[in-house]
Every structure is written in structure tokens, then in C-alpha cells.
Coordinates of C-alpha atoms in Angstrom, one line a residue:
Chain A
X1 CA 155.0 153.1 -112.4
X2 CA 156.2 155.4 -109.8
X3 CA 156.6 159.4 -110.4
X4 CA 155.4 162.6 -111.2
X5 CA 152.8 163.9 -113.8
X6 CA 152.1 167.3 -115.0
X7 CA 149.1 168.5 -116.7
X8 CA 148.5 169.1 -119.5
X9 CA 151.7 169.1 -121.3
X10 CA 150.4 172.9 -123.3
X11 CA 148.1 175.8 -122.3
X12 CA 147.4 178.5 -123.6
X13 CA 145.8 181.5 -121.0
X14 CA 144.3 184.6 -122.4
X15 CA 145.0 188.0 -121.1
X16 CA 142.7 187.9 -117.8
X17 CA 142.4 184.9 -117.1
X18 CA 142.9 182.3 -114.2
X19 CA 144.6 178.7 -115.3
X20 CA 145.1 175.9 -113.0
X21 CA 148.3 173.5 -113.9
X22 CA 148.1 170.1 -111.9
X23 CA 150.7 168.3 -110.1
X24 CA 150.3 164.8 -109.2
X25 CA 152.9 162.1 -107.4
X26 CA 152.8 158.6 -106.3
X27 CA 155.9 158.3 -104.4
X28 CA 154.9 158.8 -101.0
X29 CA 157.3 162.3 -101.3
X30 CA 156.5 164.5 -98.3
X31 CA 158.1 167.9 -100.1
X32 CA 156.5 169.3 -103.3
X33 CA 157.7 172.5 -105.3
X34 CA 157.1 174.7 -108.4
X35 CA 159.6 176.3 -110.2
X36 CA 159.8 178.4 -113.5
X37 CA 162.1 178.2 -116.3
X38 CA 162.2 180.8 -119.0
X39 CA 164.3 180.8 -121.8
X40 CA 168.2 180.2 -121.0
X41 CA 167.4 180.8 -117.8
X42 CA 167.8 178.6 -114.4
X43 CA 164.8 177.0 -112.1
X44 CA 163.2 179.8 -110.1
X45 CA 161.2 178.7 -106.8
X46 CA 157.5 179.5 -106.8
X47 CA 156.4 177.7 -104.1
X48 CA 157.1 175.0 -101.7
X49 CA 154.8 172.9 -99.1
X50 CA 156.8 170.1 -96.5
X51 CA 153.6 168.5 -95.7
X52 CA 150.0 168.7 -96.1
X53 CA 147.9 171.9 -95.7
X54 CA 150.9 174.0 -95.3
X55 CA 153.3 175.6 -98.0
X56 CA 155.3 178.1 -98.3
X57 CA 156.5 181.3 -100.6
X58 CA 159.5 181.3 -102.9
X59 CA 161.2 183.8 -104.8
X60 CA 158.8 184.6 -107.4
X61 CA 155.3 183.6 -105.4
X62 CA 153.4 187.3 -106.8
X63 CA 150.0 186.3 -109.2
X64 CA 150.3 182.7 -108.1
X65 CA 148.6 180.5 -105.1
X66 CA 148.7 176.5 -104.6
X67 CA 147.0 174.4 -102.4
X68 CA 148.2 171.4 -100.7
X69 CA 144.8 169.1 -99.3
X70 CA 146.4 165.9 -100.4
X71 CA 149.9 164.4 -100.0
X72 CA 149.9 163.5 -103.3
X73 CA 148.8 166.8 -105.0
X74 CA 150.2 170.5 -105.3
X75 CA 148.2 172.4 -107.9
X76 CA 149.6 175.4 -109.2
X77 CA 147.0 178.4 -110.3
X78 CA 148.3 181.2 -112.5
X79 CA 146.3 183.9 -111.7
X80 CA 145.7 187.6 -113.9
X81 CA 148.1 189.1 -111.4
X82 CA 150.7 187.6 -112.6
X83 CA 151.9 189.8 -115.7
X84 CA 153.9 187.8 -118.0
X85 CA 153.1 183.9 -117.3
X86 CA 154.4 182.4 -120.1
X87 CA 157.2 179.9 -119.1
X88 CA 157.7 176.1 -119.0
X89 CA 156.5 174.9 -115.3
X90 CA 157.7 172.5 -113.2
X91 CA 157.0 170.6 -110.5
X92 CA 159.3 168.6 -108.3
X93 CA 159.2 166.3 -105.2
X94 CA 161.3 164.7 -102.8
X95 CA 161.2 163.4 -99.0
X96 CA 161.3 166.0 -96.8
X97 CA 164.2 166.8 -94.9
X98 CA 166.2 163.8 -94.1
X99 CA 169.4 165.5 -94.9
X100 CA 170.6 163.8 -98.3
X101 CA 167.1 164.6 -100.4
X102 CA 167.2 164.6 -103.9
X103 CA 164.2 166.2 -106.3
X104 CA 162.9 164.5 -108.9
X105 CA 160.6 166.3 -111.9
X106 CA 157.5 166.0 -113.7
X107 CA 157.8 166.7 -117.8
X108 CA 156.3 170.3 -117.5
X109 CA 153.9 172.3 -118.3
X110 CA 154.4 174.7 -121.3
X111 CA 152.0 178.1 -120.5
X112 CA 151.2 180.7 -123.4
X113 CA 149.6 183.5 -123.1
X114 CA 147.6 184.3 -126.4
Chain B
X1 CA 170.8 184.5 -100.3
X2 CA 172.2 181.0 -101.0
X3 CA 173.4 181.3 -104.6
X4 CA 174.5 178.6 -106.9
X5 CA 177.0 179.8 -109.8
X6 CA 177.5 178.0 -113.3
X7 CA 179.5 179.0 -116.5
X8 CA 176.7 179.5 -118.6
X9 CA 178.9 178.1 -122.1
X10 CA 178.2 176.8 -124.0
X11 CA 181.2 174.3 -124.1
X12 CA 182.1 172.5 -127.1
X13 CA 184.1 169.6 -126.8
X14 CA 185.1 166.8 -129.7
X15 CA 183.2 163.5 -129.1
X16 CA 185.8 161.0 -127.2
X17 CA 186.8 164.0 -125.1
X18 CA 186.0 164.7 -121.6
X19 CA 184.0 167.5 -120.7
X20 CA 184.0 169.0 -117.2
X21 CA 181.4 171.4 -115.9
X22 CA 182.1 172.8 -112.3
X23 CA 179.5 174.7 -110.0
X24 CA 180.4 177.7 -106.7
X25 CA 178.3 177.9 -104.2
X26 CA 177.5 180.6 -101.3
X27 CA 176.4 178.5 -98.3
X28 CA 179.0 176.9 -96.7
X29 CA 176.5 174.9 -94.4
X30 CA 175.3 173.4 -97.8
X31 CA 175.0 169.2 -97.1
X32 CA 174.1 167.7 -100.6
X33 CA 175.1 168.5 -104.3
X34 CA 173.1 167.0 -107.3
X35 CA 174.0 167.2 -111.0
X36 CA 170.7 167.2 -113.1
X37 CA 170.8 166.8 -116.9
X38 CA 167.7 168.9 -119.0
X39 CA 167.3 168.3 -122.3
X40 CA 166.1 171.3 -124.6
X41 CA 161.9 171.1 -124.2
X42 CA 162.2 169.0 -121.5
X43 CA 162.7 168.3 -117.4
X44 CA 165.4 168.3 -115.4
X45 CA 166.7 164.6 -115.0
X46 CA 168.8 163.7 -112.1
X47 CA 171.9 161.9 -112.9
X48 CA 174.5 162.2 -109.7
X49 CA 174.4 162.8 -106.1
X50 CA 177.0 163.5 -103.5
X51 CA 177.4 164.1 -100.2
X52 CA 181.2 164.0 -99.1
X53 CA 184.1 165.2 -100.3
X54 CA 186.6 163.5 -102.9
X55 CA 184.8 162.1 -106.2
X56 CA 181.9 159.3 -107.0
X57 CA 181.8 157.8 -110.1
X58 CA 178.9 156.5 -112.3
X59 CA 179.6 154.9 -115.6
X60 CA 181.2 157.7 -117.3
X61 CA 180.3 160.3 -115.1
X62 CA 182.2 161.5 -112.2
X63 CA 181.4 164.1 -109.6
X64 CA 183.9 165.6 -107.4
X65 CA 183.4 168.0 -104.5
X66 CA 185.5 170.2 -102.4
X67 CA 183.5 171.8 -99.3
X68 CA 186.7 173.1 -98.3
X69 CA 186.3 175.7 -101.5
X70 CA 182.7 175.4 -102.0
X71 CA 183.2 173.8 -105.5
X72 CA 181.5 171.2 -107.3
X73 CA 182.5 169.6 -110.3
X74 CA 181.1 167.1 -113.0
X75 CA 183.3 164.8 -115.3
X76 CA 181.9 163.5 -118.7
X77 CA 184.8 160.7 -120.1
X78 CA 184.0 159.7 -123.7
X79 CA 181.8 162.6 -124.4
X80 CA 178.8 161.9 -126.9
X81 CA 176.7 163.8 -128.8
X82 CA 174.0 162.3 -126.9
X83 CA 175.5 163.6 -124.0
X84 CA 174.5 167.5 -125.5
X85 CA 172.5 168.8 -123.3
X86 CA 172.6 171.7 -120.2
X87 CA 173.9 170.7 -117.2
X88 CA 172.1 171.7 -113.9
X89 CA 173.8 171.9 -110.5
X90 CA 171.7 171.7 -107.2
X91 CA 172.5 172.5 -103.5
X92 CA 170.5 171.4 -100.3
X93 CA 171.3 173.2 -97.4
X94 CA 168.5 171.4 -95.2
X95 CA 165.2 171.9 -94.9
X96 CA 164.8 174.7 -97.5
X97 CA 164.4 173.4 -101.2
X98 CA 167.2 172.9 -103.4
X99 CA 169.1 176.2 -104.8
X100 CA 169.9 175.6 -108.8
X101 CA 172.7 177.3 -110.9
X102 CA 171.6 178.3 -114.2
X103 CA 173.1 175.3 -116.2
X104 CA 175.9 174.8 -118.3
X105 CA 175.5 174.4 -122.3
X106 CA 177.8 171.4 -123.3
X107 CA 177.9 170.5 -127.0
X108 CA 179.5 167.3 -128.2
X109 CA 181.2 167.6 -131.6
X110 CA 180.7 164.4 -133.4

């Protein structure tokens, strides 16, 4: 079955800590993306890569990095910059610019700080 | 900044009805306009694309878009309560990821 899978589903991050949320796709999608969602609230950008071992910035990039080594993988790490992580995550793909591209999602991953 | 604008609802509309949800946006350049369906808990799911002006239709869904006043709209015909849920609107305006409005709350009255 082709698609996108998040993992895992929960976590739950104490105060300090680094947590790493995985992103996985077997579409053969060039473009990956991370966006947050909070409560009520629309899909904000995180980050972005267009193709391997490059990415770039979005709106809301402060106290988070990714990595892009693999076409088929965009992890996403949380890191104790960030100051109030709890959200639902998630990650998207699509092929990369060929005008018409639509993004399709993985089921999210639900972050807590405890 | 590209901006996407939604009514934020909720609407309420009696099962049977048709609901219509309709979508602004800033960047008149913009090139492709998706409708995405999200469930409370879960993802985004895409449910209609398109790219020209005038309207597609899908089953019981029909999107209409006029680039002429940067509008996008989405047509429910014989609402369900399955069909609760918030609606997501989506611009590309090429090669920069897709810009999402908030979403619409739309409640089917059974």
C-alpha cells in the first residue's frame, strides 16, 4: 500500500528534552513538509525540503531542525528550544513542482509535553 | 504573504441540504486550489482539486472557482451527518508549499 506514515501515533516530551517524530513515504514524492495544527487552528508550515539533502524554513521553523538523507524520509526533531511543543504534527508530501501538485497526509503525530 | 481566508463557522445545515463553504485568497498568481476534509483527531484528507475556472463535480461534491475574484467555493448536495467535519482550503502558487485557510466547521443536522 502506497502512502505516508507517521510515528508514533502519541508522545509525550518532558520539559528539556529532545524528541524525534518520523516521517516515512513510499510514493516516489520529491516534496516533503511539516506542519502544526493546534487546537481550532489551521496548518502552519514548519519546514519544507524539494529534494534530497536540501530543505527549507517555514513560518514557525524556531526550536525545530529536519534532515532530508533519503527521498523517502523527513524526520522532524522537537528540540528544548522550542517553548510550547504540544500540537498534533503532520507531515505531507507531493511531487514537486509540476504546477497542478496536490499534498497528501500522514495520520499525525500527537506531541505532549508532561 | 500569500494568505488563504475561510469563515471559521461553524455552519449548521439540516441533513438533505446543501452546504457551501467558500475560500479568498491573496495571490492572484495562485495556479491550483484543493479542498481537504479533516476529521476531529485526525489528518487532512484530500477530497477535490481544481485548476481552471467554472466548477468540477465529484459525486456530491462540487468545486467552483473564480480567478477573476480570487474565490473558491465548495458545494455539499445531500448533506450528511457523515459529511461533519472541517473543511480545509489549499492554494499552490508554484514551487512554494501549499498556503491553508483555517477550515470551516460544517455540522449536518440529522
Amino acid at each position: 500500500d502506497g502512502g505516508i506514515t507517521q510515528s508514533p501515533k502519541y508522545l509525550f516530551r518532558k520539559e528539556g528534552q529532545n524528541v524525534t517524530l518520523s516521517c516515512e513515504q513510499n510514493l516516489n514524492h520529491d516534496a516533503m513538509y511539516w506542519y502544526r495544527q493546534d487546537p481550532g487552528q489551521g496548518l502552519r508550515l514548519i519546514y519544507y525540503s524539494q529534494i534530497v539533502n536540501d530543505f527549507q524554513k517555514g513560518d514557525i521553523a524556531e526550536g525545530y531542525s529536519v534532515s532530508r538523507e533519503k527521498k523517502e524520509s523527513f524526520p522532524l526533531t522537537v528540540t528544548s528550544a522550542q517553548k510550547n511543543p504540544t500540537a498534533f504534527y503532520l507531515c505531507a508530501s507531493s511531487m514537486r513542482d509540476r504546477g497542478l501538485t496536490e499534498a497528501f497526509f500522514g495520520q499525525g503525530t500527537r506531541l505532549t509535553v508532561v | 504573504q500569500k494568505e488563504v481566508e475561510q469563515n471559521s463557522g461553524p455552519l449548521s445545515v439540516p441533513e438533505g441540504a446543501i452546504a457551501s463553504l467558500n475560500c479568498t485568497y491573496s495571490d492572484r498568481v495562485s495556479q491550483s486550489f484543493f479542498w481537504y476534509r479533516q476529521y476531529s483527531g485526525k489528518s487532512p484528507e484530500l477530497i477535490m482539486s481544481i485548476y481552471s475556472n467554472g466548477d468540477k463535480e465529484d459525486g456530491r461534491f462540487t468545486a467552483q472557482l473564480n480567478k477573476a475574484s480570487q474565490y473558491v467555493s465548495l458545494l455539499i448536495r445531500d448533506s450528511q451527518p457523515s459529511d461533519s467535519a472541517t473543511y480545509l482550503c489549499a492554494v499552490y502558487s508554484g514551487n512554494t508549499p501549499l498556503v491553508f485557510g483555517k477550515g470551516t466547521r460544517l455540522s449536518v443536522i440529522a
